[in-house]
Short mmCIF file of C-alpha atoms and ligand atoms in Angstrom, two decimals:
data_model
loop_
_atom_site.label_atom_id
_atom_site.label_comp_id
_atom_site.label_asym_id
_atom_site.label_seq_id
_atom_site.Cartn_x
_atom_site.Cartn_y
_atom_site.Cartn_z
CA MET E 1 230.65 -45.48 201.06
CA ILE E 2 233.69 -46.94 202.58
CA ARG E 3 236.44 -47.27 199.08
CA THR E 4 234.82 -43.33 197.86
CA ILE E 5 236.02 -41.73 201.84
CA ALA E 6 238.71 -43.51 201.97
CA SER E 7 240.16 -42.41 198.55
CA GLY E 8 242.02 -39.81 199.91
CA SER E 9 243.25 -40.23 203.09
CA LEU E 10 245.06 -43.54 204.36
CA PHE E 11 244.53 -42.59 207.72
CA LEU E 12 240.72 -42.61 207.23
CA ILE E 13 241.82 -46.32 205.15
CA ALA E 14 243.48 -48.09 208.66
CA ILE E 15 239.89 -46.07 210.85
CA PHE E 16 237.49 -47.73 208.46
CA ALA E 17 239.60 -51.45 208.58
CA ALA E 18 239.49 -51.01 212.10
CA LEU E 19 235.31 -51.04 212.50
CA ALA E 20 235.20 -53.11 210.00
CA ALA E 21 236.64 -55.44 211.82
CA SER E 22 235.49 -55.15 215.15
CA ARG E 23 232.02 -55.04 213.36
CA PRO E 24 229.45 -58.04 214.40
CA PRO E 25 227.68 -59.73 211.22
CA SER E 26 226.00 -57.50 210.26
CA ALA E 27 222.76 -58.92 210.02
CA ALA E 28 222.80 -59.05 213.31
CA SER E 29 223.25 -55.54 214.18
CA TRP E 30 219.68 -54.06 212.49
CA ARG E 31 217.80 -52.58 215.18
CA LEU E 32 213.87 -51.48 215.06
CA THR E 33 212.49 -48.64 216.62
CA SER E 34 210.71 -49.04 219.26
CA GLU E 35 207.38 -48.37 217.52
CA SER E 36 208.34 -50.37 214.48
CA GLU E 37 208.76 -53.64 216.61
CA ALA E 38 204.83 -53.97 217.05
CA LEU E 39 204.56 -54.35 213.31
CA VAL E 40 206.53 -56.69 212.77
CA PRO E 41 206.16 -59.29 215.99
CA ASP E 42 207.51 -62.34 213.73
CA ALA E 43 211.48 -64.12 214.74
CA ALA E 44 211.37 -65.22 211.91
CA LEU E 45 209.32 -62.15 210.11
CA ARG E 46 212.25 -59.95 211.54
CA ALA E 47 215.13 -62.32 210.35
CA GLN E 48 214.16 -61.91 206.58
CA ILE E 49 213.97 -58.32 206.92
CA PHE E 50 217.39 -58.05 208.19
CA ARG E 51 219.19 -60.03 205.15
CA ALA E 52 216.78 -58.42 202.94
CA LEU E 53 218.96 -54.96 204.68
CA ASP E 54 221.83 -56.66 204.13
CA ALA E 55 221.87 -57.98 200.62
CA ALA E 56 220.07 -53.58 199.85
CA GLU E 57 223.01 -52.53 200.43
CA GLY E 58 224.95 -54.26 197.23
CA ALA E 59 221.69 -53.89 195.13
CA GLY E 60 223.38 -51.84 191.73
CA THR E 61 221.59 -48.09 190.54
CA ASP E 62 222.73 -46.00 187.81
CA PRO E 63 221.00 -42.14 189.09
CA SER E 64 223.20 -40.32 186.11
CA ILE E 65 221.07 -37.20 187.42
CA SER E 66 219.88 -37.15 190.44
CA HIS E 67 222.85 -39.12 192.17
CA PHE E 68 220.02 -40.81 194.30
CA LYS E 69 220.39 -43.96 194.95
CA VAL E 70 217.61 -46.32 196.05
CA ARG E 71 218.43 -50.07 197.09
CA ALA E 72 215.39 -52.25 197.74
CA ALA E 73 215.24 -55.70 198.31
CA THR E 74 213.19 -58.05 199.59
CA VAL E 75 212.62 -61.81 200.97
CA VAL E 76 210.28 -64.34 199.12
CA THR E 77 209.50 -67.78 200.54
CA VAL E 78 209.04 -69.94 197.30
CA SER E 79 208.49 -74.13 197.95
CA ASN E 80 209.69 -73.62 201.45
CA GLU E 81 213.12 -71.47 200.51
CA ASP E 82 214.02 -67.75 201.12
CA HIS E 83 214.90 -65.95 198.47
CA VAL E 84 216.26 -62.67 198.10
CA VAL E 85 215.53 -60.81 195.52
CA LEU E 86 217.21 -56.80 194.58
CA GLY E 87 215.96 -53.94 192.84
CA GLY E 88 217.15 -50.21 191.96
CA ASN E 89 216.74 -47.34 190.28
CA THR E 90 217.96 -46.01 186.92
CA GLU E 91 217.62 -42.83 185.66
CA TYR E 92 217.83 -41.82 182.50
CA GLU E 93 218.11 -38.71 178.96
CA VAL E 94 215.07 -36.47 180.64
CA PRO E 95 214.28 -36.86 184.14
CA GLU E 96 212.94 -40.33 183.28
CA ALA E 97 213.75 -43.49 185.92
CA ILE E 98 213.22 -46.92 186.06
CA HIS E 99 212.26 -46.41 189.79
CA GLY E 100 213.40 -48.63 192.97
CA GLU E 101 210.71 -50.42 194.85
CA SER E 102 208.67 -50.94 191.26
CA SER E 103 212.22 -52.17 189.96
CA LEU E 104 212.45 -55.31 192.30
CA LEU E 105 208.50 -56.26 192.05
CA ASN E 106 209.20 -56.81 188.14
CA HIS E 107 212.19 -58.54 189.32
CA VAL E 108 210.26 -61.20 191.40
CA THR E 109 207.51 -61.46 189.38
CA ALA E 110 210.37 -61.81 185.84
CA LEU E 111 212.45 -65.22 188.45
CA TYR E 112 209.26 -66.23 190.29
CA GLY E 113 206.38 -65.66 189.12
CA PRO E 114 202.93 -62.97 189.65
CA ASP E 115 201.23 -64.66 191.97
CA VAL E 116 204.69 -65.40 193.93
CA THR E 117 204.74 -61.03 193.67
CA ARG E 118 201.29 -60.80 194.43
CA ARG E 119 201.29 -63.42 197.92
CA ALA E 120 204.21 -64.27 198.50
CA VAL E 121 206.12 -60.29 198.94
CA ARG E 122 205.36 -58.99 202.27
CA PHE E 123 207.88 -56.66 203.22
CA VAL E 124 209.48 -54.19 200.60
CA VAL E 125 213.15 -52.53 202.16
CA PHE E 126 215.34 -49.56 200.90
CA PHE E 127 219.19 -49.19 202.43
CA SER E 128 218.97 -46.12 202.85
CA GLN E 129 221.86 -43.49 203.85
CA ARG E 130 218.93 -41.42 206.13
CA CYS E 131 215.82 -42.53 206.69
CA GLY E 132 213.23 -39.75 205.50
CA VAL E 133 209.00 -39.68 206.06
CA SER E 134 208.75 -39.51 202.34
CA GLY E 135 206.63 -42.56 200.27
CA SER E 136 207.01 -43.98 196.69
CA CYS E 137 206.18 -41.78 194.10
CA GLY E 138 202.81 -41.72 192.53
CA ASP E 139 203.64 -44.33 190.22
CA CYS E 140 205.22 -46.60 192.08
CA ARG E 141 202.10 -46.21 193.91
CA ASP E 142 199.85 -47.27 191.59
CA PHE E 143 202.60 -50.19 190.41
CA GLN E 144 202.82 -51.97 194.66
CA HIS E 145 198.60 -50.92 194.44
CA ALA E 146 198.05 -53.23 191.91
CA VAL E 147 200.21 -56.41 192.50
CA THR E 148 201.12 -56.65 195.45
CA ASP E 149 199.03 -57.78 198.31
CA TYR E 150 198.83 -54.12 199.37
CA SER E 151 196.79 -54.37 202.22
CA HIS E 152 199.69 -56.10 204.31
CA LEU E 153 202.38 -55.00 203.11
CA LEU E 154 204.88 -53.72 205.02
CA ILE E 155 207.81 -50.67 203.67
CA VAL E 156 210.99 -51.06 205.18
CA CYS E 157 213.33 -48.64 205.43
CA GLY E 158 217.01 -49.33 207.07
CA GLN E 159 218.84 -46.29 207.86
CA ALA E 160 223.03 -47.30 207.19
CA SER E 161 225.01 -44.31 209.15
CA ASP E 162 222.86 -46.19 213.11
CA HIS E 163 221.82 -49.39 211.24
CA THR E 164 217.90 -48.05 212.73
CA VAL E 165 215.01 -50.25 210.53
CA ARG E 166 211.92 -47.44 210.98
CA VAL E 167 208.50 -49.53 209.38
CA THR E 168 205.72 -48.99 208.12
CA ARG E 169 202.40 -49.85 207.15
CA PHE E 170 202.83 -49.62 202.75
CA ALA E 171 198.17 -48.88 202.86
CA ASP E 172 199.55 -45.32 204.81
CA GLN E 173 200.21 -44.23 201.42
CA LEU E 174 197.29 -44.77 200.29
CA VAL E 175 194.01 -43.20 200.70
CA ASP E 176 191.17 -44.03 198.68
CA GLU E 177 188.63 -42.07 196.84
CA ASP E 178 185.25 -42.17 199.25
CA LYS E 179 187.91 -41.06 202.40
CA PHE E 180 187.60 -38.25 200.28
CA ALA E 181 185.50 -35.56 201.97
CA ALA E 182 181.83 -35.13 200.67
CA ALA E 183 181.27 -31.11 199.36
CA THR E 184 178.48 -28.66 198.75
CA PRO E 185 179.02 -26.13 195.15
CA ASP E 186 178.88 -23.69 198.06
CA SER E 187 181.15 -25.57 201.15
CA LEU E 188 184.83 -24.66 198.44
CA SER E 189 187.03 -22.36 197.90
CA ILE E 190 185.78 -21.83 194.22
CA THR E 191 182.02 -19.92 194.05
CA PRO E 192 179.72 -22.19 193.20
CA GLY E 193 179.60 -20.76 189.35
CA GLU E 194 182.97 -21.23 188.80
CA LEU E 195 182.34 -25.31 189.85
CA ALA E 196 179.27 -25.69 187.34
CA ARG E 197 181.84 -24.44 184.68
CA LEU E 198 185.09 -26.32 185.55
CA THR E 199 182.23 -29.12 186.07
CA GLN E 200 181.14 -28.69 182.36
CA SER E 201 184.58 -28.09 181.17
CA ALA E 202 186.01 -31.79 182.34
CA ALA E 203 182.98 -33.37 181.13
CA GLU E 204 182.63 -31.97 177.41
CA ALA E 205 187.24 -33.43 177.78
CA ARG E 206 186.07 -36.89 178.84
CA LEU E 207 184.18 -36.81 175.60
CA GLY E 208 188.00 -36.38 174.18
CA GLY E 209 191.09 -38.45 174.27
CA VAL E 210 191.79 -41.30 173.63
CA THR E 211 189.97 -45.12 175.02
CA LEU E 212 191.86 -47.70 173.08
CA PHE E 213 192.40 -49.77 176.12
CA THR E 214 191.11 -47.89 178.93
CA THR E 215 187.74 -48.92 178.26
CA ALA E 216 186.65 -48.21 181.93
CA ARG E 217 188.08 -45.81 184.48
CA HIS E 218 187.43 -43.37 181.49
CA THR E 219 188.39 -39.42 182.79
CA GLY E 220 188.86 -35.98 181.17
CA ALA E 221 190.32 -33.16 184.35
CA ALA E 222 189.18 -28.91 184.36
CA GLY E 223 191.95 -26.59 185.78
CA LEU E 224 191.21 -23.12 187.45
CA SER E 225 193.92 -20.83 187.63
CA PHE E 226 194.54 -17.78 190.25
CA SER E 227 194.66 -15.43 186.75
CA GLY E 228 190.55 -17.07 185.90
CA LYS E 229 191.83 -19.54 183.02
CA ILE E 230 191.07 -22.55 182.19
CA TYR E 231 192.88 -25.73 181.32
CA ARG E 232 191.43 -29.56 180.62
CA ALA E 233 192.54 -32.92 179.39
CA ALA E 234 191.09 -36.10 179.14
CA GLY E 235 193.04 -39.71 179.90
CA GLY E 236 194.99 -40.73 176.65
CA ASP E 237 196.59 -43.86 175.99
CA ASP E 238 199.35 -45.34 173.24
CA ALA E 239 200.82 -48.36 172.00
CA ALA E 240 204.16 -47.63 174.46
CA PHE E 241 201.87 -48.66 177.89
CA HIS E 242 202.79 -44.57 178.02
CA TYR E 243 199.44 -43.27 179.45
CA ARG E 244 198.67 -39.55 179.65
CA PHE E 245 196.45 -38.50 182.49
CA PRO E 246 194.31 -35.75 182.81
CA ILE E 247 195.50 -33.54 185.40
CA GLY E 248 199.34 -34.22 184.19
CA GLY E 249 198.03 -32.91 180.88
CA LEU E 250 196.53 -29.30 181.97
CA LEU E 251 199.15 -29.08 184.15
CA GLN E 252 201.36 -28.70 181.41
CA GLN E 253 199.46 -26.69 179.11
CA ALA E 254 199.37 -24.17 181.99
CA ALA E 255 202.87 -24.57 182.54
CA THR E 256 203.08 -24.39 178.75
CA GLU E 257 201.26 -20.39 179.46
CA ARG E 258 203.82 -20.07 182.05
CA ASP E 259 200.59 -20.08 184.24
CA TYR E 260 201.81 -21.69 187.27
CA PHE E 261 199.41 -21.56 190.02
CA LEU E 262 196.04 -23.61 190.07
CA ARG E 263 192.81 -22.91 192.24
CA ALA E 264 191.27 -26.27 191.65
CA ILE E 265 190.72 -28.80 189.98
CA VAL E 266 187.52 -31.19 189.16
CA VAL E 267 187.89 -33.99 187.69
CA VAL E 268 184.83 -36.33 186.79
CA GLY E 269 184.32 -39.74 184.58
CA GLU E 270 181.41 -41.94 183.66
CA LYS E 271 177.83 -40.75 184.64
CA GLY E 272 176.65 -41.99 187.61
CA GLN E 273 180.16 -43.36 188.83
CA TRP E 274 183.28 -41.54 191.24
CA PRO E 275 186.43 -41.07 189.07
CA VAL E 276 190.08 -42.98 190.19
CA ILE E 277 192.28 -40.76 190.45
CA ASN E 278 195.83 -42.86 189.80
CA TYR E 279 198.37 -41.65 191.91
CA ARG E 280 200.20 -41.01 189.75
CA ASP E 281 198.50 -38.10 188.81
CA ARG E 282 197.61 -36.72 192.67
CA GLN E 283 201.21 -36.73 191.92
CA TYR E 284 201.50 -34.49 189.20
CA GLY E 285 199.13 -31.96 191.20
CA TYR E 286 200.83 -32.58 194.48
CA GLU E 287 203.90 -31.22 192.74
CA SER E 288 202.30 -27.99 191.27
CA SER E 289 200.09 -27.55 195.30
CA SER E 290 203.86 -27.12 196.03
CA PHE E 291 204.70 -24.29 193.49
CA ASN E 292 201.54 -22.04 195.79
CA HIS E 293 203.03 -23.04 199.05
CA GLU E 294 206.35 -21.45 197.51
CA ALA E 295 204.26 -18.45 196.79
CA GLY E 296 202.34 -18.63 200.07
CA LYS E 297 199.26 -19.46 198.49
CA SER E 298 196.17 -22.10 199.29
CA PRO E 299 197.08 -25.88 197.82
CA ILE E 300 194.75 -26.50 194.84
CA ALA E 301 191.21 -28.38 195.20
CA LEU E 302 191.04 -31.65 194.49
CA ILE E 303 187.13 -32.09 193.88
CA ILE E 304 186.15 -35.39 191.93
CA THR E 305 182.26 -35.64 191.15
CA ASP E 306 179.90 -38.59 190.40
CA GLY E 307 178.50 -35.90 187.28
CA LEU E 308 174.89 -36.33 189.43
CA GLY E 309 175.27 -33.09 191.61
CA HIS E 310 176.97 -35.17 194.07
CA TYR E 311 180.87 -33.70 194.99
CA ARG E 312 183.54 -34.25 196.92
CA ALA E 313 186.97 -32.22 197.27
CA THR E 314 190.28 -32.60 199.30
CA THR E 315 194.29 -31.24 198.70
CA PHE E 316 197.12 -33.36 196.72
CA GLU E 317 198.93 -32.97 200.22
CA ALA E 318 195.77 -35.20 201.94
CA ALA E 319 195.29 -36.97 198.54
CA LEU E 320 198.87 -37.87 198.38
CA PRO E 321 200.91 -38.84 202.16
CA HIS E 322 204.17 -39.01 203.08
CA ALA E 323 204.68 -37.00 198.90
CA PHE E 324 207.83 -35.27 197.74
CA SER E 325 208.19 -32.75 195.72
CA THR E 326 211.16 -30.42 193.69
CA ALA E 327 210.14 -28.06 196.80
CA ASN E 328 212.14 -30.94 199.21
CA PHE E 329 214.76 -31.79 196.48
CA MET E 330 216.35 -28.30 195.82
CA PRO E 331 213.90 -25.23 197.38
CA GLN E 332 216.23 -22.49 196.33
CA ALA E 333 216.29 -23.56 192.54
CA LEU E 334 211.98 -23.52 192.78
CA LYS E 335 212.29 -20.98 193.76
CA ASP E 336 213.99 -18.79 191.07
CA PHE E 337 212.16 -21.38 188.70
CA LEU E 338 208.91 -19.52 190.12
CA ASN E 339 210.36 -16.04 190.05
CA SER E 340 212.29 -16.01 186.35
CA HIS E 341 208.87 -17.64 184.79
CA GLN E 342 206.58 -14.99 185.86
CA SER E 343 204.19 -14.89 183.44
CA PRO E 344 203.23 -11.06 182.24
CA THR E 345 198.94 -12.63 182.86
CA ALA E 346 199.27 -15.24 185.78
CA LYS E 347 199.80 -13.96 189.04
ZN1 ZN S 1 208.86 -43.62 192.20
#
């Protein structure tokens, strides 16, 4: 940062040099916010967190599209010795990325094995210019949920400008399906008839898809747009392990028809079981629901059923707390996009 700013001005170089010389060792300068102190009572753990933040500042990244650097680190104790591990984001081609926190955890596994990732990763720190309230993307939530002791995992953001440190629980980014509120056909924002059509359509979708690896958890989803059309998709796996999620699939079909605003989505799993809604799929739904918000429409209702006439309902906003979307990063661009892509039949 200093190099970039100072390159245009010798005066600034002098000021930054003076500041750098007068600054105490940085590990001592990190300061937990008062709300964060209670989450990290242990002095040794605080020291590890501050050490990780110092290291994260130097984590390499390559965000060629967004130019948004995600610099992550942790400290793991292996055989009584502390080791700093780094992670950083890389973006490539169409907007695809290896994300900072997934990169970090994979790096821990590559160096020390999956048991250390599960047992010894107690926190993930991010070195950030400014700490906001957003959590991980849905996919990184799935990954952290799967490979760490997630119920005890702490998420740390160290703010570069003033070295304040905010700590939250990773568990605050999760909402299990059994926390979705119980619903009845006449308590929803769609009619009982529309619910019945969506449920049947999702169940039929689930008969298809590709399940060469997905022996459990296969789901089908159907969504109803404001224009009255139903779109549906089933999960699909492949040899490259680039799973295609059902909610993402139906939303892509709707977007292809320039039918950008959905009222409700129903997801079904195996008869008698509640479907699991991956956080990655919730991210697709959240993004689409942010289109509704932009257009002044109600959020998409996310409805799950056990196939036996029981329902639970929520919204993507509630099912993916502390989420982010293009509506946050580029509100005007999203507004212009939706205005210029209005389908003649979709309202
Ligand atoms: Zn991510």
